[in-house]
């Protein structure tokens, strides 16, 4: 029996099926639709209608707790620990206590040792001239400054030291920071912002990593001292810039490297970096905390070491806590570059300025460096001597370059466990300390380092160490390695 008429189609029911009769070109065509198919469609339509008109959530009945129940829940609640549990034997919780100045000889835990651990490269930490200048400044200005540079924290010795540093480095201007770590960590975000791009060596120190983090820029790491890998990244960025030239015009690009890497004890290939700078139109930031006062005929760092024009480097930073044996750091470069930090460098704007006595000590240290540039030749020769003497130490491999004053001794064969490797190296350090030779393990924040360096013993060379001291230290290290690492 006909149900409806749709154009030239008739719908009939016959038993448990639906029949369509379609009139087309004078012919009658029959098509069959199973009943379950239409029933299923009907159910789906009803379900969709229900979803459209139903509430998206249900109101739950609230249950009010009694005061007694609240107190019971509070007593049962156990908060999570703020930090994970740490063993009392964890290395950084057990200090080696120093009494007296950490100069050529150092007293650790009551034991007198030859110092192969402190970054006192030029032996100025206990220099009598430096101490007398610091003492005179202490009597004149007092202990500290109690204010940042912009709020009555600028003293005449600060301005004098900035002037002396800029002249020493042969740049237009310099700026002082009261904390070495904060120098490069403040300088990077002062220039590079969100949307900018920074190309960084994988072995960059932790202070650089904190500066990168604060900048919120796009970070691209290249393999350590691998200029081919860096150029690959620069070419890729150049192609990206061609796709969006408007964005490229406002995007600043930087290369950030260390002159002498603290984690690897090798030197950056600065001449190749300068070529890439001009080829791909990027800026170079050079961190020279380990190379300032060490490399070059006059201690001006890696630019003097390679004979690179310092004007080719956009910004140089270094701390004064190694060669100058003081505290704080500085940046130097062109005046318009440095002046920007006086308004944007967080460590400069918000930290109390460098205590005047430390600024006076740094000025006198600069005087000594300028009066006797031969100290840099002596230091390099001793570095080469120690480097050659430590070659072939059983169970240990030497990392670094011959002119590096802070070398690394790593295990030839790692156990596969960083904790186990650190314990083995610590046993070597303790063995040497018992025999009056002070070494130290290279430390890092394992969970925060971008690229974790391998465990190592750091051996620091200074000009105060005699030939006898060096022979004793090398013999002690070899003896400890043979006894503790070779089985």
Short mmCIF file of C-alpha atoms in Angstrom, two decimals:
data_model
loop_
_atom_site.label_atom_id
_atom_site.label_comp_id
_atom_site.label_asym_id
_atom_site.label_seq_id
_atom_site.Cartn_x
_atom_site.Cartn_y
_atom_site.Cartn_z
CA UNK A 1 0.00 0.00 0.00
CA UNK A 2 1.42 3.43 -0.85
CA UNK A 3 2.69 5.54 2.04
CA UNK A 4 4.05 8.64 0.37
CA UNK A 5 4.95 10.05 -2.98
CA UNK A 6 8.40 11.63 -3.48
CA UNK A 7 8.77 12.96 -7.00
CA UNK A 8 8.74 9.86 -9.09
CA UNK A 9 9.24 7.47 -6.16
CA UNK A 10 6.66 5.47 -4.20
CA UNK A 11 7.29 3.83 -0.83
CA UNK A 12 5.44 0.63 0.04
CA UNK A 13 5.50 -1.62 3.07
CA UNK A 14 5.49 -5.31 2.68
CA UNK A 15 5.96 -7.49 5.72
CA UNK A 16 9.20 -6.61 7.49
CA UNK A 17 10.81 -4.67 4.67
CA UNK A 18 10.37 -1.37 2.89
CA UNK A 19 10.14 -1.28 -0.90
CA UNK A 20 10.89 1.73 -3.05
CA UNK A 21 9.32 2.00 -6.46
CA UNK A 22 11.06 4.55 -8.65
CA UNK A 23 9.65 5.68 -12.01
CA UNK A 24 12.48 6.48 -14.35
CA UNK A 25 12.36 6.79 -18.13
CA UNK A 26 9.06 4.96 -18.17
CA UNK A 27 10.51 1.97 -16.33
CA UNK A 28 9.72 0.76 -12.84
CA UNK A 29 12.72 -0.01 -10.60
CA UNK A 30 12.50 -1.73 -7.24
CA UNK A 31 15.02 -1.17 -4.36
CA UNK A 32 14.88 -2.73 -0.93
CA UNK A 33 16.01 -1.22 2.48
CA UNK A 34 16.16 -3.62 5.45
CA UNK A 35 14.00 -2.64 8.39
CA UNK A 36 16.88 -2.80 10.92
CA UNK A 37 18.75 -0.19 8.92
CA UNK A 38 15.95 2.32 9.28
CA UNK A 39 15.43 1.42 12.92
CA UNK A 40 19.11 2.09 13.63
CA UNK A 41 18.92 5.44 11.88
CA UNK A 42 15.88 6.34 13.92
CA UNK A 43 17.66 5.51 17.16
CA UNK A 44 20.65 7.64 16.15
CA UNK A 45 18.39 10.59 15.34
CA UNK A 46 16.69 10.29 18.72
CA UNK A 47 20.09 10.12 20.46
CA UNK A 48 21.28 13.28 18.68
CA UNK A 49 18.10 15.10 19.71
CA UNK A 50 18.65 14.01 23.29
CA UNK A 51 22.24 15.26 23.26
CA UNK A 52 21.19 18.62 21.89
CA UNK A 53 18.61 19.27 24.58
CA UNK A 54 20.24 17.59 27.58
CA UNK A 55 22.44 19.43 30.13
CA UNK A 56 26.18 19.14 29.74
CA UNK A 57 26.76 18.44 33.41
CA UNK A 58 24.95 17.23 36.46
CA UNK A 59 24.74 19.09 39.70
CA UNK A 60 26.06 16.94 42.51
CA UNK A 61 24.64 17.15 45.91
CA UNK A 62 27.01 18.91 48.29
CA UNK A 63 27.91 17.28 51.54
CA UNK A 64 29.04 19.48 54.40
CA UNK A 65 31.71 18.04 56.64
CA UNK A 66 31.47 18.40 60.38
CA UNK A 67 34.28 20.10 62.27
CA UNK A 68 35.39 16.74 63.64
CA UNK A 69 35.59 15.23 60.14
CA UNK A 70 37.60 18.23 58.94
CA UNK A 71 40.09 17.82 61.77
CA UNK A 72 40.44 14.09 61.06
CA UNK A 73 41.15 14.75 57.38
CA UNK A 74 43.73 17.41 58.22
CA UNK A 75 45.50 15.04 60.63
CA UNK A 76 45.57 12.25 58.02
CA UNK A 77 46.91 14.51 55.23
CA UNK A 78 50.63 14.17 54.49
CA UNK A 79 52.16 16.87 52.24
CA UNK A 80 54.59 15.92 49.50
CA UNK A 81 58.24 16.73 50.17
CA UNK A 82 59.46 20.06 48.75
CA UNK A 83 62.58 18.29 47.48
CA UNK A 84 63.33 14.60 46.91
CA UNK A 85 65.10 12.82 49.77
CA UNK A 86 68.89 13.14 49.62
CA UNK A 87 71.42 10.90 51.30
CA UNK A 88 73.57 12.48 54.01
CA UNK A 89 76.57 11.19 52.07
CA UNK A 90 75.72 13.35 49.05
CA UNK A 91 78.98 15.09 48.00
CA UNK A 92 77.76 18.68 48.08
CA UNK A 93 76.44 18.25 51.63
CA UNK A 94 79.92 17.39 52.89
CA UNK A 95 82.19 20.40 52.63
CA UNK A 96 85.94 20.57 52.54
CA UNK A 97 86.52 23.52 54.88
CA UNK A 98 89.31 25.97 54.02
CA UNK A 99 91.12 27.97 56.70
CA UNK A 100 93.39 30.77 55.55
CA UNK A 101 93.88 32.21 52.03
CA UNK A 102 93.53 29.73 49.13
CA UNK A 103 96.82 30.82 47.58
CA UNK A 104 99.79 28.63 46.61
CA UNK A 105 99.43 26.68 49.85
CA UNK A 106 95.95 25.93 51.14
CA UNK A 107 94.73 24.45 54.42
CA UNK A 108 91.79 22.07 53.89
CA UNK A 109 90.17 20.31 56.84
CA UNK A 110 93.24 21.20 58.88
CA UNK A 111 95.68 19.69 56.36
CA UNK A 112 98.26 21.86 54.53
CA UNK A 113 98.22 21.13 50.78
CA UNK A 114 99.66 22.40 47.51
CA UNK A 115 96.78 24.18 45.77
CA UNK A 116 95.84 22.68 42.39
CA UNK A 117 92.14 23.52 42.82
CA UNK A 118 91.61 27.32 42.98
CA UNK A 119 91.39 29.57 39.89
CA UNK A 120 94.13 31.85 41.23
CA UNK A 121 95.95 31.69 37.88
CA UNK A 122 98.27 34.70 38.37
CA UNK A 123 98.77 34.22 42.10
CA UNK A 124 97.29 37.63 42.93
CA UNK A 125 94.90 36.46 45.64
CA UNK A 126 97.49 36.76 48.40
CA UNK A 127 99.61 39.44 46.73
CA UNK A 128 100.82 42.00 49.27
CA UNK A 129 100.26 45.01 47.00
CA UNK A 130 96.69 43.95 46.28
CA UNK A 131 95.94 43.40 49.96
CA UNK A 132 97.33 46.80 50.95
CA UNK A 133 95.17 48.59 48.36
CA UNK A 134 92.10 46.68 49.51
CA UNK A 135 92.88 47.52 53.16
CA UNK A 136 93.28 51.24 52.41
CA UNK A 137 89.97 51.21 50.50
CA UNK A 138 88.27 49.39 53.39
CA UNK A 139 89.36 52.14 55.80
CA UNK A 140 88.18 54.88 53.42
CA UNK A 141 84.84 53.50 52.14
CA UNK A 142 83.81 50.79 54.59
CA UNK A 143 82.81 47.21 53.86
CA UNK A 144 80.01 47.42 51.28
CA UNK A 145 77.86 49.83 49.29
CA UNK A 146 74.27 49.02 50.38
CA UNK A 147 72.82 50.20 47.08
CA UNK A 148 72.76 49.50 43.34
CA UNK A 149 74.68 51.68 40.92
CA UNK A 150 71.67 53.88 40.15
CA UNK A 151 70.88 54.54 43.83
CA UNK A 152 73.99 55.97 45.50
CA UNK A 153 75.94 52.80 44.77
CA UNK A 154 78.33 54.37 42.26
CA UNK A 155 81.70 55.15 43.87
CA UNK A 156 84.67 56.82 42.23
CA UNK A 157 86.63 53.53 42.30
CA UNK A 158 83.88 51.88 40.22
CA UNK A 159 84.27 54.51 37.51
CA UNK A 160 88.05 54.22 37.66
CA UNK A 161 87.94 50.43 37.33
CA UNK A 162 85.54 50.61 34.38
CA UNK A 163 87.86 53.09 32.67
CA UNK A 164 90.91 50.92 33.35
CA UNK A 165 89.22 47.76 32.06
CA UNK A 166 88.10 49.43 28.83
CA UNK A 167 91.62 50.73 28.21
CA UNK A 168 93.18 47.37 29.05
CA UNK A 169 90.83 45.55 26.65
CA UNK A 170 91.14 48.34 24.04
CA UNK A 171 87.39 48.93 23.83
CA UNK A 172 85.33 52.10 24.12
CA UNK A 173 83.61 51.35 27.41
CA UNK A 174 83.18 48.79 30.19
CA UNK A 175 80.50 48.09 32.78
CA UNK A 176 80.93 46.43 36.20
CA UNK A 177 78.78 43.76 37.83
CA UNK A 178 79.03 42.80 41.49
CA UNK A 179 78.71 39.04 40.85
CA UNK A 180 80.62 37.10 38.22
CA UNK A 181 77.88 34.59 37.43
CA UNK A 182 75.32 37.36 36.90
CA UNK A 183 77.45 39.15 34.31
CA UNK A 184 76.79 37.08 31.19
CA UNK A 185 73.46 35.86 32.66
CA UNK A 186 72.32 39.52 32.70
CA UNK A 187 73.99 40.63 29.47
CA UNK A 188 72.30 38.10 27.17
CA UNK A 189 68.65 38.96 28.08
CA UNK A 190 69.51 42.67 27.96
CA UNK A 191 69.83 42.39 24.17
CA UNK A 192 68.06 39.22 23.06
CA UNK A 193 64.30 39.04 23.63
CA UNK A 194 61.37 36.82 22.74
CA UNK A 195 61.36 36.20 18.98
CA UNK A 196 65.12 36.63 18.59
CA UNK A 197 67.42 33.70 17.76
CA UNK A 198 70.58 32.61 19.60
CA UNK A 199 73.05 30.04 18.25
CA UNK A 200 74.94 28.49 21.19
CA UNK A 201 77.72 25.95 21.61
CA UNK A 202 76.57 22.78 23.37
CA UNK A 203 79.42 23.09 25.90
CA UNK A 204 78.36 26.57 27.06
CA UNK A 205 78.72 27.13 30.82
CA UNK A 206 75.79 27.25 33.22
CA UNK A 207 75.85 31.06 33.51
CA UNK A 208 75.27 31.32 29.75
CA UNK A 209 72.44 28.78 30.01
CA UNK A 210 70.71 30.91 32.66
CA UNK A 211 71.06 33.96 30.42
CA UNK A 212 69.50 32.06 27.52
CA UNK A 213 66.62 30.98 29.73
CA UNK A 214 66.00 34.54 30.91
CA UNK A 215 66.02 35.88 27.33
CA UNK A 216 63.08 33.66 26.22
CA UNK A 217 64.63 33.65 22.75
CA UNK A 218 64.66 30.76 20.29
CA UNK A 219 67.79 28.76 21.15
CA UNK A 220 69.61 26.64 18.57
CA UNK A 221 72.53 24.56 19.82
CA UNK A 222 75.41 23.52 17.57
CA UNK A 223 77.92 20.75 18.27
CA UNK A 224 80.89 21.79 20.36
CA UNK A 225 83.37 23.83 18.29
CA UNK A 226 81.85 22.38 15.09
CA UNK A 227 81.74 25.26 12.60
CA UNK A 228 80.17 23.07 9.90
CA UNK A 229 77.23 22.32 12.18
CA UNK A 230 76.90 26.01 13.06
CA UNK A 231 76.93 27.00 9.40
CA UNK A 232 74.28 24.37 8.69
CA UNK A 233 72.01 26.03 11.26
CA UNK A 234 72.76 29.49 9.87
CA UNK A 235 71.93 28.35 6.32
CA UNK A 236 68.66 26.83 7.50
CA UNK A 237 67.77 30.10 9.21
CA UNK A 238 68.71 32.04 6.08
CA UNK A 239 66.21 29.97 4.07
CA UNK A 240 63.55 30.58 6.72
CA UNK A 241 64.22 34.31 6.52
CA UNK A 242 63.65 34.27 2.75
CA UNK A 243 60.15 32.89 3.32
CA UNK A 244 59.23 35.75 5.65
CA UNK A 245 61.51 38.75 4.97
CA UNK A 246 59.36 41.14 7.02
CA UNK A 247 59.85 39.06 10.15
CA UNK A 248 63.54 38.54 9.34
CA UNK A 249 64.15 42.30 9.32
CA UNK A 250 63.11 42.64 12.99
CA UNK A 251 64.62 39.36 14.25
CA UNK A 252 68.00 39.72 15.91
CA UNK A 253 70.44 36.81 15.68
CA UNK A 254 73.36 36.10 18.03
CA UNK A 255 76.17 33.58 18.40
CA UNK A 256 77.18 32.95 22.03
CA UNK A 257 80.45 31.14 22.79
CA UNK A 258 83.16 30.95 25.43
CA UNK A 259 86.73 31.94 24.69
CA UNK A 260 88.14 29.10 26.81
CA UNK A 261 85.45 26.61 27.82
CA UNK A 262 85.32 25.83 31.51
CA UNK A 263 83.66 22.43 30.93
CA UNK A 264 86.01 21.18 28.21
CA UNK A 265 89.20 23.27 28.64
CA UNK A 266 89.50 24.00 24.92
CA UNK A 267 89.41 27.21 22.88
CA UNK A 268 86.69 28.40 20.51
CA UNK A 269 87.71 28.81 16.82
CA UNK A 270 87.24 32.58 16.88
CA UNK A 271 88.57 33.43 13.37
CA UNK A 272 86.04 31.05 11.77
CA UNK A 273 83.26 32.49 13.95
CA UNK A 274 84.07 36.02 12.77
CA UNK A 275 83.87 34.88 9.12
CA UNK A 276 80.43 33.35 9.76
CA UNK A 277 79.34 36.51 11.56
CA UNK A 278 79.86 38.69 8.50
CA UNK A 279 78.65 36.05 6.04
CA UNK A 280 75.29 35.51 7.76
CA UNK A 281 74.94 38.91 9.49
CA UNK A 282 74.81 37.80 13.12
CA UNK A 283 76.29 39.25 16.32
CA UNK A 284 78.90 37.54 18.51
CA UNK A 285 78.85 37.48 22.32
CA UNK A 286 82.13 36.16 23.77
CA UNK A 287 82.37 34.93 27.38
CA UNK A 288 86.02 35.16 28.51
CA UNK A 289 86.00 34.35 32.21
CA UNK A 290 88.58 31.57 31.78
CA UNK A 291 90.66 33.26 29.06
CA UNK A 292 90.85 36.83 30.42
CA UNK A 293 94.23 37.26 32.12
CA UNK A 294 95.39 33.95 30.63
CA UNK A 295 95.53 33.96 26.82
CA UNK A 296 97.38 36.47 24.69
CA UNK A 297 100.73 38.19 25.16
CA UNK A 298 99.15 40.78 27.47
CA UNK A 299 96.34 38.64 28.91
CA UNK A 300 93.55 40.24 26.86
CA UNK A 301 92.02 36.88 26.06
CA UNK A 302 91.14 34.89 23.00
CA UNK A 303 90.95 37.90 20.66
CA UNK A 304 94.62 38.66 21.35
CA UNK A 305 95.48 34.95 21.22
CA UNK A 306 94.20 34.70 17.63
CA UNK A 307 95.03 38.27 16.59
CA UNK A 308 91.36 39.05 15.94
CA UNK A 309 90.30 42.71 15.91
CA UNK A 310 88.33 43.22 19.11
CA UNK A 311 85.88 45.48 17.23
CA UNK A 312 84.72 42.36 15.36
CA UNK A 313 83.22 41.08 18.63
CA UNK A 314 79.96 42.76 19.60
CA UNK A 315 80.22 42.07 23.33
CA UNK A 316 82.90 40.60 25.60
CA UNK A 317 82.14 39.53 29.16
CA UNK A 318 84.38 38.08 31.87
CA UNK A 319 84.41 37.68 35.61
CA UNK A 320 87.11 39.12 37.87
CA UNK A 321 87.11 36.07 40.13
CA UNK A 322 89.87 34.11 38.40
CA UNK A 323 92.93 35.95 37.09
CA UNK A 324 92.17 39.24 38.92
CA UNK A 325 91.51 37.37 42.19
CA UNK A 326 88.65 39.72 43.12
CA UNK A 327 84.85 39.43 42.89
CA UNK A 328 82.34 40.47 40.23
CA UNK A 329 82.51 40.73 36.46
CA UNK A 330 82.51 43.16 33.57
CA UNK A 331 81.34 43.57 29.99
CA UNK A 332 83.15 45.68 27.42
CA UNK A 333 82.53 46.84 23.87
CA UNK A 334 81.28 49.88 22.01
CA UNK A 335 79.75 52.67 24.09
CA UNK A 336 76.22 52.40 22.69
CA UNK A 337 76.25 48.65 23.38
CA UNK A 338 77.48 48.98 26.97
CA UNK A 339 75.22 51.94 27.84
CA UNK A 340 72.19 49.80 27.03
CA UNK A 341 73.10 47.48 29.92
CA UNK A 342 72.99 50.36 32.40
CA UNK A 343 69.23 50.39 31.89
CA UNK A 344 68.59 46.74 31.00
CA UNK A 345 71.20 44.61 32.77
CA UNK A 346 69.30 43.06 35.67
CA UNK A 347 72.40 42.25 37.72
CA UNK A 348 73.60 45.83 37.26
CA UNK A 349 70.30 47.58 37.98
CA UNK A 350 69.06 45.56 40.94
CA UNK A 351 72.13 44.28 42.82
CA UNK A 352 74.16 46.25 45.32
CA UNK A 353 77.29 47.50 43.59
CA UNK A 354 80.73 45.94 43.99
CA UNK A 355 82.32 46.70 47.41
CA UNK A 356 84.90 49.48 46.88
CA UNK A 357 87.72 47.48 48.45
CA UNK A 358 87.25 44.74 45.83
CA UNK A 359 87.22 47.32 43.04
CA UNK A 360 90.46 48.80 44.44
CA UNK A 361 91.99 45.30 44.61
CA UNK A 362 91.05 44.67 40.97
CA UNK A 363 92.64 47.99 39.89
CA UNK A 364 95.91 47.04 41.60
CA UNK A 365 95.78 43.57 40.01
CA UNK A 366 95.43 45.26 36.61
CA UNK A 367 98.46 47.42 37.46
CA UNK A 368 100.53 44.29 38.15
CA UNK A 369 99.36 42.64 34.90
CA UNK A 370 100.32 45.71 32.88
CA UNK A 371 103.68 46.16 34.62
CA UNK A 372 104.77 42.55 34.13
CA UNK A 373 103.21 40.98 31.00
CA UNK A 374 105.80 38.20 31.23
CA UNK A 375 103.54 36.47 33.78
CA UNK A 376 101.31 35.32 30.94
CA UNK A 377 104.21 33.62 29.16
CA UNK A 378 105.24 31.92 32.42
CA UNK A 379 101.67 30.72 33.00
CA UNK A 380 101.39 29.29 29.48
CA UNK A 381 104.69 27.42 29.85
CA UNK A 382 103.57 25.88 33.14
CA UNK A 383 100.24 24.92 31.59
CA UNK A 384 102.02 23.11 28.76
CA UNK A 385 104.34 21.41 31.23
CA UNK A 386 101.46 20.09 33.36
CA UNK A 387 99.52 19.09 30.22
CA UNK A 388 102.44 16.99 28.93
CA UNK A 389 103.17 15.50 32.36
CA UNK A 390 99.57 14.28 32.81
CA UNK A 391 99.46 12.51 29.46
CA UNK A 392 99.16 8.74 29.78
CA UNK A 393 97.89 8.71 33.37
CA UNK A 394 96.63 5.11 33.92
CA UNK A 395 92.83 4.84 33.91
CA UNK A 396 92.37 8.54 33.15
CA UNK A 397 92.24 10.59 29.96
CA UNK A 398 93.20 14.25 29.77
CA UNK A 399 90.72 16.76 28.31
CA UNK A 400 91.74 20.23 27.20
CA UNK A 401 94.38 22.14 25.26
CA UNK A 402 98.02 22.66 26.36
CA UNK A 403 97.53 26.37 27.19
CA UNK A 404 94.44 25.84 29.37
CA UNK A 405 95.09 26.57 33.08
CA UNK A 406 92.20 24.34 34.23
CA UNK A 407 92.43 20.82 32.76
CA UNK A 408 90.05 17.87 33.20
CA UNK A 409 90.92 14.26 34.02
CA UNK A 410 88.11 11.90 33.00
CA UNK A 411 87.75 8.16 33.41
CA UNK A 412 88.98 6.17 30.41
CA UNK A 413 86.21 3.65 30.95
CA UNK A 414 82.97 4.77 32.51
CA UNK A 415 81.09 2.33 34.71
CA UNK A 416 77.82 3.47 33.13
CA UNK A 417 76.68 5.09 36.37
CA UNK A 418 77.47 8.76 36.92
CA UNK A 419 77.28 8.31 40.68
CA UNK A 420 79.74 5.43 40.57
CA UNK A 421 82.12 7.39 38.33
CA UNK A 422 82.00 10.36 40.71
CA UNK A 423 82.84 8.10 43.66
CA UNK A 424 85.85 6.66 41.83
CA UNK A 425 87.15 10.12 40.98
CA UNK A 426 86.47 11.34 44.51
CA UNK A 427 88.61 8.51 45.85
CA UNK A 428 91.49 9.81 43.70
CA UNK A 429 90.98 13.35 45.06
CA UNK A 430 90.93 12.06 48.66
CA UNK A 431 94.04 9.94 48.05
CA UNK A 432 95.93 13.01 46.80
CA UNK A 433 94.67 15.20 49.64
CA UNK A 434 95.99 12.71 52.18
CA UNK A 435 99.38 13.26 50.51
CA UNK A 436 99.02 17.08 50.65
CA UNK A 437 97.93 17.75 47.06
CA UNK A 438 94.59 19.59 46.75
CA UNK A 439 92.48 18.74 43.69
CA UNK A 440 88.74 19.09 43.14
CA UNK A 441 85.91 17.44 41.25
CA UNK A 442 84.20 19.49 38.56
CA UNK A 443 80.70 20.21 39.88
CA UNK A 444 77.46 20.90 38.02
CA UNK A 445 73.70 20.88 38.58
CA UNK A 446 72.92 17.54 37.00
CA UNK A 447 69.18 18.08 36.58
CA UNK A 448 69.49 21.56 35.10
CA UNK A 449 72.46 21.31 32.72
CA UNK A 450 71.36 21.33 29.07
CA UNK A 451 74.24 19.04 28.06
CA UNK A 452 75.71 17.31 31.09
CA UNK A 453 79.54 17.15 30.95
CA UNK A 454 81.20 13.87 31.98
CA UNK A 455 82.50 13.54 35.55
CA UNK A 456 86.06 14.78 35.90
CA UNK A 457 88.83 15.90 38.23
CA UNK A 458 89.87 19.49 37.63
CA UNK A 459 93.58 20.27 37.78
CA UNK A 460 94.32 24.03 38.01
CA UNK A 461 97.70 25.50 37.11
CA UNK A 462 99.01 28.77 38.60
CA UNK A 463 102.29 30.66 38.19
CA UNK A 464 103.12 30.10 41.88
CA UNK A 465 103.49 26.34 41.51
CA UNK A 466 107.11 25.29 41.40
CA UNK A 467 108.65 22.47 39.37
CA UNK A 468 108.84 20.42 42.56
CA UNK A 469 105.13 21.04 43.25
CA UNK A 470 104.15 19.96 39.75
CA UNK A 471 106.26 16.78 39.90
CA UNK A 472 104.79 15.87 43.28
CA UNK A 473 101.20 16.44 42.10
CA UNK A 474 101.66 14.46 38.87
CA UNK A 475 103.32 11.58 40.71
CA UNK A 476 100.55 11.57 43.30
CA UNK A 477 97.80 11.51 40.65
CA UNK A 478 99.48 8.65 38.78
CA UNK A 479 99.96 6.70 41.99
CA UNK A 480 96.33 7.21 43.01
CA UNK A 481 95.03 6.21 39.56
CA UNK A 482 97.17 3.05 39.50
CA UNK A 483 96.08 2.05 42.99
CA UNK A 484 92.36 2.88 42.74
CA UNK A 485 91.34 2.67 39.08
CA UNK A 486 93.46 -0.14 37.62
CA UNK A 487 92.30 -3.58 38.73
#
